[in-house]
CSV table of C-alpha atoms in Angstrom, one decimal:
chain,number,residue,atom,x,y,z
A,1170,MET,CA,31.6,-46.3,37.4
A,1171,THR,CA,31.2,-46.0,41.2
A,1172,THR,CA,28.4,-43.7,42.3
A,1173,LEU,CA,29.2,-41.9,45.6
A,1174,LYS,CA,26.3,-41.5,48.1
A,1175,ASN,CA,25.6,-37.9,49.0
A,1176,VAL,CA,25.7,-37.5,52.8
A,1177,ILE,CA,25.1,-34.3,54.7
A,1178,VAL,CA,27.1,-33.7,57.9
A,1179,THR,CA,25.8,-30.8,60.0
A,1180,GLY,CA,28.4,-29.0,62.1
A,1181,GLY,CA,30.9,-30.4,59.6
A,1182,ALA,CA,33.6,-27.9,60.4
A,1183,GLY,CA,33.5,-28.5,64.1
A,1184,TYR,CA,35.7,-30.8,66.2
A,1185,ILE,CA,33.6,-33.9,65.9
A,1186,GLY,CA,32.3,-33.1,62.4
A,1187,SER,CA,35.7,-32.6,60.8
A,1188,HIS,CA,36.9,-36.0,62.1
A,1189,VAL,CA,33.7,-37.7,61.0
A,1190,ILE,CA,34.1,-36.2,57.5
A,1191,TYR,CA,37.7,-37.5,57.4
A,1192,VAL,CA,36.6,-41.1,58.3
A,1193,LEU,CA,33.7,-40.9,55.8
A,1194,GLN,CA,36.1,-39.8,53.0
A,1195,LYS,CA,38.5,-42.7,53.9
A,1196,THR,CA,35.8,-45.2,52.8
A,1197,ARG,CA,35.7,-43.6,49.3
A,1198,ARG,CA,32.0,-44.4,49.3
A,1199,TYR,CA,30.5,-41.0,50.1
A,1200,LYS,CA,30.4,-37.4,48.8
A,1201,VAL,CA,30.2,-35.2,51.9
A,1202,ILE,CA,28.2,-32.1,52.1
A,1203,SER,CA,29.0,-29.9,55.1
A,1204,ILE,CA,26.4,-27.6,56.6
A,1205,ASP,CA,27.7,-25.3,59.3
A,1206,ASN,CA,27.1,-21.7,60.5
A,1207,HIS,CA,30.6,-21.5,62.1
A,1208,HIS,CA,29.2,-20.5,65.5
A,1209,ASN,CA,31.8,-22.6,67.2
A,1210,SER,CA,33.9,-23.9,64.2
A,1211,HIS,CA,36.4,-22.8,61.6
A,1212,PRO,CA,36.0,-23.2,57.8
A,1213,ALA,CA,39.7,-23.9,57.6
A,1214,ALA,CA,39.1,-27.3,59.2
A,1215,LEU,CA,37.3,-28.4,56.0
A,1216,ASP,CA,40.2,-27.4,53.8
A,1217,ARG,CA,42.6,-29.4,56.0
A,1218,VAL,CA,40.4,-32.5,56.0
A,1219,SER,CA,40.2,-32.4,52.2
A,1220,LYS,CA,44.0,-32.0,51.9
A,1221,LEU,CA,44.5,-34.8,54.3
A,1222,SER,CA,42.2,-37.1,52.4
A,1223,GLN,CA,43.8,-36.2,49.1
A,1224,SER,CA,47.3,-36.9,50.4
A,1225,GLU,CA,46.2,-40.4,51.3
A,1226,LEU,CA,44.8,-41.3,47.8
A,1227,PRO,CA,46.6,-44.2,46.1
A,1228,ASP,CA,48.4,-43.6,42.9
A,1229,ASP,CA,45.7,-45.5,41.0
A,1230,ALA,CA,42.9,-43.5,42.5
A,1231,THR,CA,39.7,-43.4,40.4
A,1232,ASP,CA,37.8,-40.2,39.5
A,1233,ALA,CA,35.2,-41.2,42.1
A,1234,ASP,CA,38.0,-41.6,44.7
A,1235,ARG,CA,39.3,-38.2,44.0
A,1236,GLU,CA,35.7,-36.8,44.1
A,1237,SER,CA,35.2,-38.3,47.5
A,1238,THR,CA,38.0,-36.1,49.0
A,1239,LYS,CA,36.2,-32.9,48.0
A,1240,ILE,CA,33.7,-31.4,50.4
A,1241,GLU,CA,30.7,-29.3,49.3
A,1242,SER,CA,30.4,-26.7,52.0
A,1243,TYR,CA,27.4,-24.5,52.8
A,1244,LYS,CA,27.1,-21.8,55.4
A,1245,CYS,CA,23.7,-22.5,56.8
A,1246,ASP,CA,21.7,-21.8,59.9
A,1247,LEU,CA,19.6,-24.8,60.8
A,1248,THR,CA,17.1,-22.7,62.7
A,1249,GLN,CA,16.2,-21.2,59.3
A,1250,PRO,CA,14.2,-23.8,57.4
A,1251,GLU,CA,14.5,-21.9,54.1
A,1252,GLN,CA,18.3,-22.1,54.3
A,1253,ILE,CA,18.2,-25.9,54.9
A,1254,LYS,CA,15.7,-26.2,52.0
A,1255,ALA,CA,18.1,-24.3,49.7
A,1256,VAL,CA,20.8,-26.9,50.2
A,1257,PHE,CA,18.5,-29.9,49.7
A,1258,GLU,CA,17.0,-28.2,46.6
A,1259,LYS,CA,20.4,-28.4,44.9
A,1260,TYR,CA,20.3,-32.2,45.0
A,1261,GLY,CA,16.6,-32.7,44.4
A,1262,LYS,CA,14.2,-35.3,45.8
A,1263,GLY,CA,16.1,-38.5,46.8
A,1264,GLY,CA,19.4,-36.8,46.0
A,1265,ILE,CA,20.7,-37.0,49.6
A,1266,TRP,CA,21.3,-40.5,50.8
A,1267,GLY,CA,21.5,-39.7,54.5
A,1268,VAL,CA,22.2,-37.1,57.2
A,1269,ILE,CA,24.6,-37.1,60.2
A,1270,HIS,CA,23.3,-34.4,62.5
A,1271,ILE,CA,26.1,-33.1,64.8
A,1272,ALA,CA,25.5,-29.4,65.0
A,1273,ALA,CA,24.4,-28.2,68.4
A,1274,TYR,CA,25.3,-26.0,71.3
A,1275,LYS,CA,27.0,-28.3,73.7
A,1276,ALA,CA,28.2,-26.7,77.0
A,1277,VAL,CA,26.5,-28.2,80.1
A,1278,GLY,CA,27.4,-25.2,82.3
A,1279,GLU,CA,26.4,-22.6,79.7
A,1280,SER,CA,23.1,-24.4,79.1
A,1281,THR,CA,22.1,-23.8,82.8
A,1282,GLN,CA,22.6,-20.1,82.3
A,1283,ILE,CA,20.9,-19.6,78.9
A,1284,PRO,CA,18.4,-22.5,78.7
A,1285,LEU,CA,16.1,-20.8,76.2
A,1286,THR,CA,18.9,-20.4,73.7
A,1287,TYR,CA,19.8,-24.1,74.0
A,1288,TYR,CA,16.2,-25.2,73.5
A,1289,ALA,CA,15.6,-22.8,70.6
A,1290,ASN,CA,18.8,-23.9,68.9
A,1291,ASN,CA,19.2,-27.6,69.5
A,1292,VAL,CA,15.5,-28.8,69.4
A,1293,SER,CA,14.1,-26.5,66.7
A,1294,ALA,CA,17.0,-27.1,64.4
A,1295,THR,CA,16.5,-30.8,64.6
A,1296,VAL,CA,12.8,-30.5,63.9
A,1297,PHE,CA,13.3,-28.2,60.9
A,1298,LEU,CA,16.0,-30.5,59.5
A,1299,LEU,CA,13.8,-33.5,59.7
A,1300,GLN,CA,10.9,-31.7,58.1
A,1301,VAL,CA,13.0,-30.7,55.1
A,1302,MET,CA,14.4,-34.2,54.9
A,1303,ALA,CA,10.9,-35.6,54.7
A,1304,ASP,CA,10.0,-33.1,51.9
A,1305,TYR,CA,13.0,-34.3,49.9
A,1306,GLU,CA,12.5,-38.0,50.5
A,1307,CYS,CA,15.6,-38.5,52.7
A,1308,HIS,CA,14.9,-40.8,55.5
A,1309,ARG,CA,18.2,-41.9,57.0
A,1310,PHE,CA,19.4,-40.1,60.0
A,1311,VAL,CA,22.3,-40.5,62.4
A,1312,TYR,CA,21.9,-38.3,65.5
A,1313,SER,CA,24.6,-36.9,67.7
A,1314,SER,CA,23.3,-37.5,71.2
A,1315,SER,CA,25.1,-37.5,74.5
A,1316,ALA,CA,25.8,-39.4,77.7
A,1317,THR,CA,24.1,-36.5,79.5
A,1318,VAL,CA,20.7,-38.0,78.6
A,1319,TYR,CA,21.2,-40.4,81.5
A,1320,GLY,CA,21.4,-37.7,84.2
A,1321,THR,CA,22.6,-39.4,87.4
A,1322,PRO,CA,22.4,-43.0,86.3
A,1323,PRO,CA,21.5,-45.8,88.8
A,1324,VAL,CA,23.9,-48.3,87.3
A,1325,ILE,CA,27.6,-47.8,86.2
A,1326,PRO,CA,28.6,-48.7,83.5
A,1327,ILE,CA,25.5,-47.3,81.9
A,1328,PRO,CA,23.5,-49.6,79.5
A,1329,GLU,CA,21.2,-48.0,76.8
A,1330,SER,CA,18.2,-49.4,78.6
A,1331,THR,CA,18.7,-46.8,81.4
A,1332,LYS,CA,15.8,-44.4,81.9
A,1333,LEU,CA,16.5,-41.0,80.2
A,1334,GLN,CA,16.4,-38.2,82.8
A,1335,ALA,CA,18.9,-35.5,82.0
A,1336,ASP,CA,20.0,-33.0,84.7
A,1337,SER,CA,21.0,-30.1,82.5
A,1338,PRO,CA,19.1,-28.1,79.8
A,1339,TYR,CA,21.7,-29.3,77.3
A,1340,GLY,CA,21.1,-33.0,78.2
A,1341,LYS,CA,17.3,-32.3,78.1
A,1342,THR,CA,17.6,-31.0,74.5
A,1343,LYS,CA,19.2,-34.3,73.6
A,1344,VAL,CA,16.4,-36.3,75.3
A,1345,MET,CA,13.8,-34.2,73.5
A,1346,CYS,CA,15.4,-34.8,70.1
A,1347,GLU,CA,15.7,-38.6,70.7
A,1348,THR,CA,12.0,-38.6,71.7
A,1349,ILE,CA,11.1,-36.8,68.5
A,1350,LEU,CA,13.1,-39.3,66.4
A,1351,ASP,CA,11.4,-42.2,68.2
A,1352,ASP,CA,8.0,-40.8,67.5
A,1353,LEU,CA,8.9,-40.1,63.9
A,1354,CYS,CA,10.1,-43.6,63.3
A,1355,HIS,CA,7.0,-45.1,64.9
A,1356,SER,CA,4.8,-42.9,62.7
A,1357,ASP,CA,6.4,-43.8,59.4
A,1358,LYS,CA,8.5,-46.9,58.7
A,1359,SER,CA,10.3,-45.4,55.8
A,1360,TRP,CA,12.5,-43.6,58.4
A,1361,ARG,CA,15.6,-45.2,59.8
A,1362,ALA,CA,17.4,-43.4,62.6
A,1363,ILE,CA,20.3,-44.2,65.0
A,1364,SER,CA,21.1,-42.0,68.0
A,1365,LEU,CA,24.8,-42.1,69.1
A,1366,ARG,CA,25.2,-41.3,72.8
A,1367,TYR,CA,28.7,-40.0,73.0
A,1368,PHE,CA,30.7,-40.1,76.1
A,1369,ASN,CA,33.8,-37.8,76.1
A,1370,PRO,CA,35.7,-37.5,72.8
A,1371,ALA,CA,39.4,-36.5,73.2
A,1372,GLY,CA,42.6,-36.2,71.2
A,1373,ALA,CA,43.0,-35.3,67.5
A,1374,HIS,CA,43.9,-36.8,64.2
A,1375,PRO,CA,47.5,-38.2,64.6
A,1376,SER,CA,48.8,-35.8,61.8
A,1377,GLY,CA,48.0,-32.8,64.0
A,1378,GLN,CA,46.3,-31.2,61.0
A,1379,ILE,CA,42.8,-31.2,62.5
A,1380,GLY,CA,41.8,-31.0,66.2
A,1381,GLU,CA,39.6,-29.3,68.8
A,1382,ASP,CA,39.6,-25.5,68.5
A,1383,PRO,CA,36.6,-24.0,70.3
A,1384,ARG,CA,35.9,-20.4,69.9
A,1385,GLY,CA,36.7,-18.5,73.2
A,1386,ARG,CA,37.8,-20.3,76.4
A,1387,PRO,CA,37.4,-24.1,76.1
A,1388,GLY,CA,34.4,-25.4,78.1
A,1389,ASN,CA,35.8,-29.0,78.2
A,1390,LEU,CA,38.7,-30.2,80.3
A,1391,LEU,CA,41.2,-31.6,77.9
A,1392,PRO,CA,41.3,-28.7,75.4
A,1393,LEU,CA,41.5,-26.3,78.4
A,1394,LEU,CA,44.5,-28.2,79.7
A,1395,ALA,CA,46.2,-28.2,76.3
A,1396,GLN,CA,45.7,-24.4,75.9
A,1397,MET,CA,47.0,-23.8,79.4
A,1398,ALA,CA,50.1,-25.7,78.7
A,1399,VAL,CA,50.8,-23.9,75.4
A,1400,GLY,CA,50.1,-20.5,77.0
A,1401,ARG,CA,47.0,-19.7,75.1
A,1402,VAL,CA,44.8,-19.7,78.3
A,1403,LYS,CA,46.6,-17.4,80.7
A,1404,ASP,CA,45.0,-18.7,84.0
A,1405,ALA,CA,47.7,-20.3,86.1
A,1406,THR,CA,45.2,-22.4,88.1
A,1407,LEU,CA,42.7,-24.9,87.0
A,1408,LYS,CA,39.3,-24.8,88.8
A,1409,VAL,CA,38.1,-28.3,89.8
A,1410,PHE,CA,34.4,-28.4,90.4
A,1411,GLY,CA,34.0,-30.4,93.6
A,1412,ASN,CA,36.1,-33.2,95.2
A,1413,ASP,CA,33.3,-34.7,97.4
A,1414,TYR,CA,31.7,-36.9,94.8
A,1415,PRO,CA,31.3,-40.7,95.5
A,1416,THR,CA,34.2,-41.5,93.2
A,1417,PRO,CA,37.7,-42.9,93.9
A,1418,ASP,CA,39.4,-39.4,94.3
A,1419,GLY,CA,36.2,-37.4,94.9
A,1420,THR,CA,36.3,-35.7,91.4
A,1421,CYS,CA,33.9,-36.4,88.6
A,1422,VAL,CA,34.5,-39.5,86.5
A,1423,ARG,CA,34.0,-39.5,82.7
A,1424,ASP,CA,34.5,-42.0,79.9
A,1425,TYR,CA,37.0,-40.7,77.4
A,1426,LEU,CA,37.4,-42.1,73.9
A,1427,HIS,CA,39.7,-41.1,71.1
A,1428,ILE,CA,38.0,-38.8,68.5
A,1429,MET,CA,39.1,-41.1,65.7
A,1430,ASP,CA,37.4,-44.0,67.4
A,1431,LEU,CA,34.2,-41.9,67.9
A,1432,ALA,CA,34.3,-40.8,64.3
A,1433,SER,CA,34.5,-44.4,63.1
A,1434,GLY,CA,31.3,-45.1,65.0
A,1435,HIS,CA,29.4,-42.7,62.7
A,1436,VAL,CA,30.4,-44.6,59.6
A,1437,LEU,CA,29.2,-47.9,61.2
A,1438,ALA,CA,25.9,-46.2,62.1
A,1439,LEU,CA,25.5,-44.9,58.6
A,1440,ASP,CA,26.2,-48.4,57.2
A,1441,ALA,CA,23.5,-49.7,59.6
A,1442,LEU,CA,20.9,-47.5,57.9
A,1443,ALA,CA,21.5,-49.2,54.5
A,1444,PRO,CA,18.7,-51.4,53.1
A,1445,GLU,CA,20.9,-54.6,53.4
A,1446,SER,CA,21.8,-53.9,57.1
A,1447,LYS,CA,20.7,-56.5,59.6
A,1448,VAL,CA,20.8,-54.1,62.6
A,1449,PHE,CA,17.1,-53.5,62.5
A,1450,ASP,CA,14.6,-56.4,62.8
A,1451,ALA,CA,12.3,-56.2,59.7
A,1452,ASN,CA,9.3,-56.7,62.0
A,1453,ALA,CA,10.2,-54.0,64.5
A,1454,ASP,CA,7.6,-51.3,65.3
A,1455,ALA,CA,10.0,-48.6,64.4
A,1456,PHE,CA,13.5,-48.5,62.9
A,1457,PHE,CA,15.1,-46.4,65.6
A,1458,LYS,CA,18.0,-47.4,67.9
A,1459,ALA,CA,20.3,-45.8,70.4
A,1460,TYR,CA,23.9,-46.8,71.1
A,1461,ASN,CA,26.6,-45.7,73.6
A,1462,LEU,CA,29.9,-44.8,72.1
A,1463,GLY,CA,32.5,-45.0,74.9
A,1464,LYS,CA,35.4,-47.1,76.1
A,1465,GLY,CA,33.6,-48.5,79.1
A,1466,LYS,CA,36.4,-47.1,81.4
A,1467,GLY,CA,36.0,-44.1,83.7
A,1468,LEU,CA,38.7,-41.6,84.4
A,1469,SER,CA,38.6,-38.8,87.0
A,1470,VAL,CA,39.4,-35.1,86.5
A,1471,LEU,CA,42.6,-35.5,88.5
A,1472,GLN,CA,43.6,-38.6,86.4
A,1473,ILE,CA,43.2,-36.5,83.3
A,1474,VAL,CA,45.3,-33.7,84.8
A,1475,ASP,CA,48.0,-36.2,85.6
A,1476,ALA,CA,48.0,-37.7,82.1
A,1477,MET,CA,48.3,-34.3,80.5
A,1478,ARG,CA,51.1,-33.3,82.9
A,1479,LYS,CA,53.0,-36.4,81.6
A,1480,ALA,CA,52.2,-35.6,77.9
A,1481,THR,CA,53.0,-31.9,78.0
A,1482,GLY,CA,55.6,-31.6,80.8
A,1483,PHE,CA,53.5,-28.6,82.1
A,1484,ASP,CA,53.2,-28.4,85.9
A,1485,TYR,CA,49.4,-27.8,86.3
A,1486,LYS,CA,48.2,-26.1,89.5
A,1487,TYR,CA,44.6,-26.6,90.5
A,1488,GLU,CA,42.2,-25.5,93.2
A,1489,ILE,CA,39.0,-27.3,94.3
A,1490,ILE,CA,35.9,-25.1,94.3
A,1491,GLY,CA,32.2,-25.9,94.7
A,1492,ARG,CA,30.2,-28.3,92.6
A,1493,ARG,CA,28.8,-27.1,89.3
A,1494,ARG,CA,25.0,-27.4,88.6
A,1495,GLY,CA,24.3,-30.1,86.0
A,1496,ASP,CA,27.4,-32.2,86.7
A,1497,VAL,CA,26.9,-35.8,87.7
A,1498,PRO,CA,29.4,-38.0,89.6
A,1499,ASP,CA,30.1,-40.7,87.1
A,1500,LEU,CA,29.3,-41.2,83.4
A,1501,THR,CA,30.9,-44.4,82.2
A,1502,ALA,CA,29.5,-46.2,79.2
A,1503,ASP,CA,28.6,-49.8,78.7
A,1504,PRO,CA,29.5,-50.0,75.0
A,1505,THR,CA,28.6,-53.7,74.6
A,1506,LEU,CA,25.6,-53.1,72.4
A,1507,ALA,CA,27.5,-50.9,69.9
A,1508,GLU,CA,30.3,-53.5,69.9
A,1509,LYS,CA,27.9,-56.4,69.2
A,1510,GLU,CA,25.5,-54.8,66.7
A,1511,LEU,CA,27.6,-52.1,64.9
A,1512,GLY,CA,31.1,-53.7,65.3
A,1513,PHE,CA,32.2,-50.6,67.2
A,1514,LYS,CA,35.6,-50.5,68.9
A,1515,ALA,CA,37.5,-47.8,70.8
A,1516,PRO,CA,41.1,-49.2,71.2
A,1517,ALA,CA,43.1,-45.9,71.8
A,1518,ASN,CA,44.1,-45.3,75.4
A,1519,LEU,CA,44.4,-42.1,77.4
A,1520,GLU,CA,48.1,-41.8,76.7
A,1521,THR,CA,47.4,-41.8,73.0
A,1522,MET,CA,44.6,-39.3,73.4
A,1523,CYS,CA,46.8,-36.9,75.3
A,1524,ARG,CA,49.7,-37.3,72.9
A,1525,ASP,CA,47.6,-36.6,69.8
A,1526,LEU,CA,45.9,-33.6,71.5
A,1527,TRP,CA,49.3,-32.2,72.5
A,1528,ASN,CA,50.7,-32.8,68.9
A,1529,TRP,CA,47.7,-30.8,67.5
A,1530,GLN,CA,48.1,-28.0,70.0
A,1531,THR,CA,51.8,-27.6,69.6
A,1532,LYS,CA,51.5,-27.6,65.8
A,1533,ASN,CA,48.6,-25.1,66.0
A,1534,ARG,CA,49.3,-22.9,69.0
A,1535,LEU,CA,46.4,-20.6,68.1
A,1536,GLY,CA,44.3,-23.4,66.6
A,1537,TYR,CA,43.1,-22.8,63.0
A,1538,ASP,CA,44.2,-19.2,63.1
A,1539,THR,CA,47.9,-20.2,63.2
A,1540,GLN,CA,48.4,-19.7,59.4
């Protein structure tokens, strides 16, 4: 009888969380517990992930296989320790094998306007979660970090050894949480933690069943372009923040990777926390590492607009306005370390990302509210 490992995914109903859960379920090794307050996510995403996973079960699926496609979902606010404790209490001490912590506020622009809200939510939630984990003897942690921790990096592509110096309050919350994890792992060697510094996830599951559906107007470029093309965002003109950056066409350059490739990196990180993993040196001072998850290829705002024009057939109009505070010219990953130590790969190209995003958007014009 196979015993599934209980793994909590915070922000499980969100864009990244739902795809991570799908990839975890595909391994048939984990029982996923989702914690989400649905601030920027839709509970329907979890139902769709479950159905998708169930539809892919083989005819000879075991009871454990079937169990792995079911998600235990809790509405929970991570800034309320008692609510986190109530979830862990259901499984008892040692009952949760590991945690993937994705839930956070994540808009760079918004964070510059309401910094206190970002610090209160992103940092305190992480501290409370770690405290409850310690109480329930759960010491494996995969943290959802961000390329924004590098600020304006001195070297492109960016290696993990780059000094952390975020420019935005959002990025600073990620630096703070990584610092907390580093300190925690140095203080107690029973902890194992991996921080995944995401670059720009894009696209959707190829089925079009799950995808990015932010509440309100999208803050990120690709979902904004998709919603413009489908008529959900009525603005006729895209605002491009600055075209005087030191980049090939003057607009900001970012490293985009397919959401399915990003999600696969979480399973690799979770595997790296297992006792038999060779990712950590047994004699290390602390079992904490950070990895870039990106393609290692930068694409400008105008290149993205052009790719979406080809994918959708929509004739985007744009106007150049002033730079936005917190934006940096170029964030392109050096993913060598993740490739070497975790076995991470991000093969999907921009065309595939745009095609899968458009497939999701056309099948779900109003996102998860379609049905």
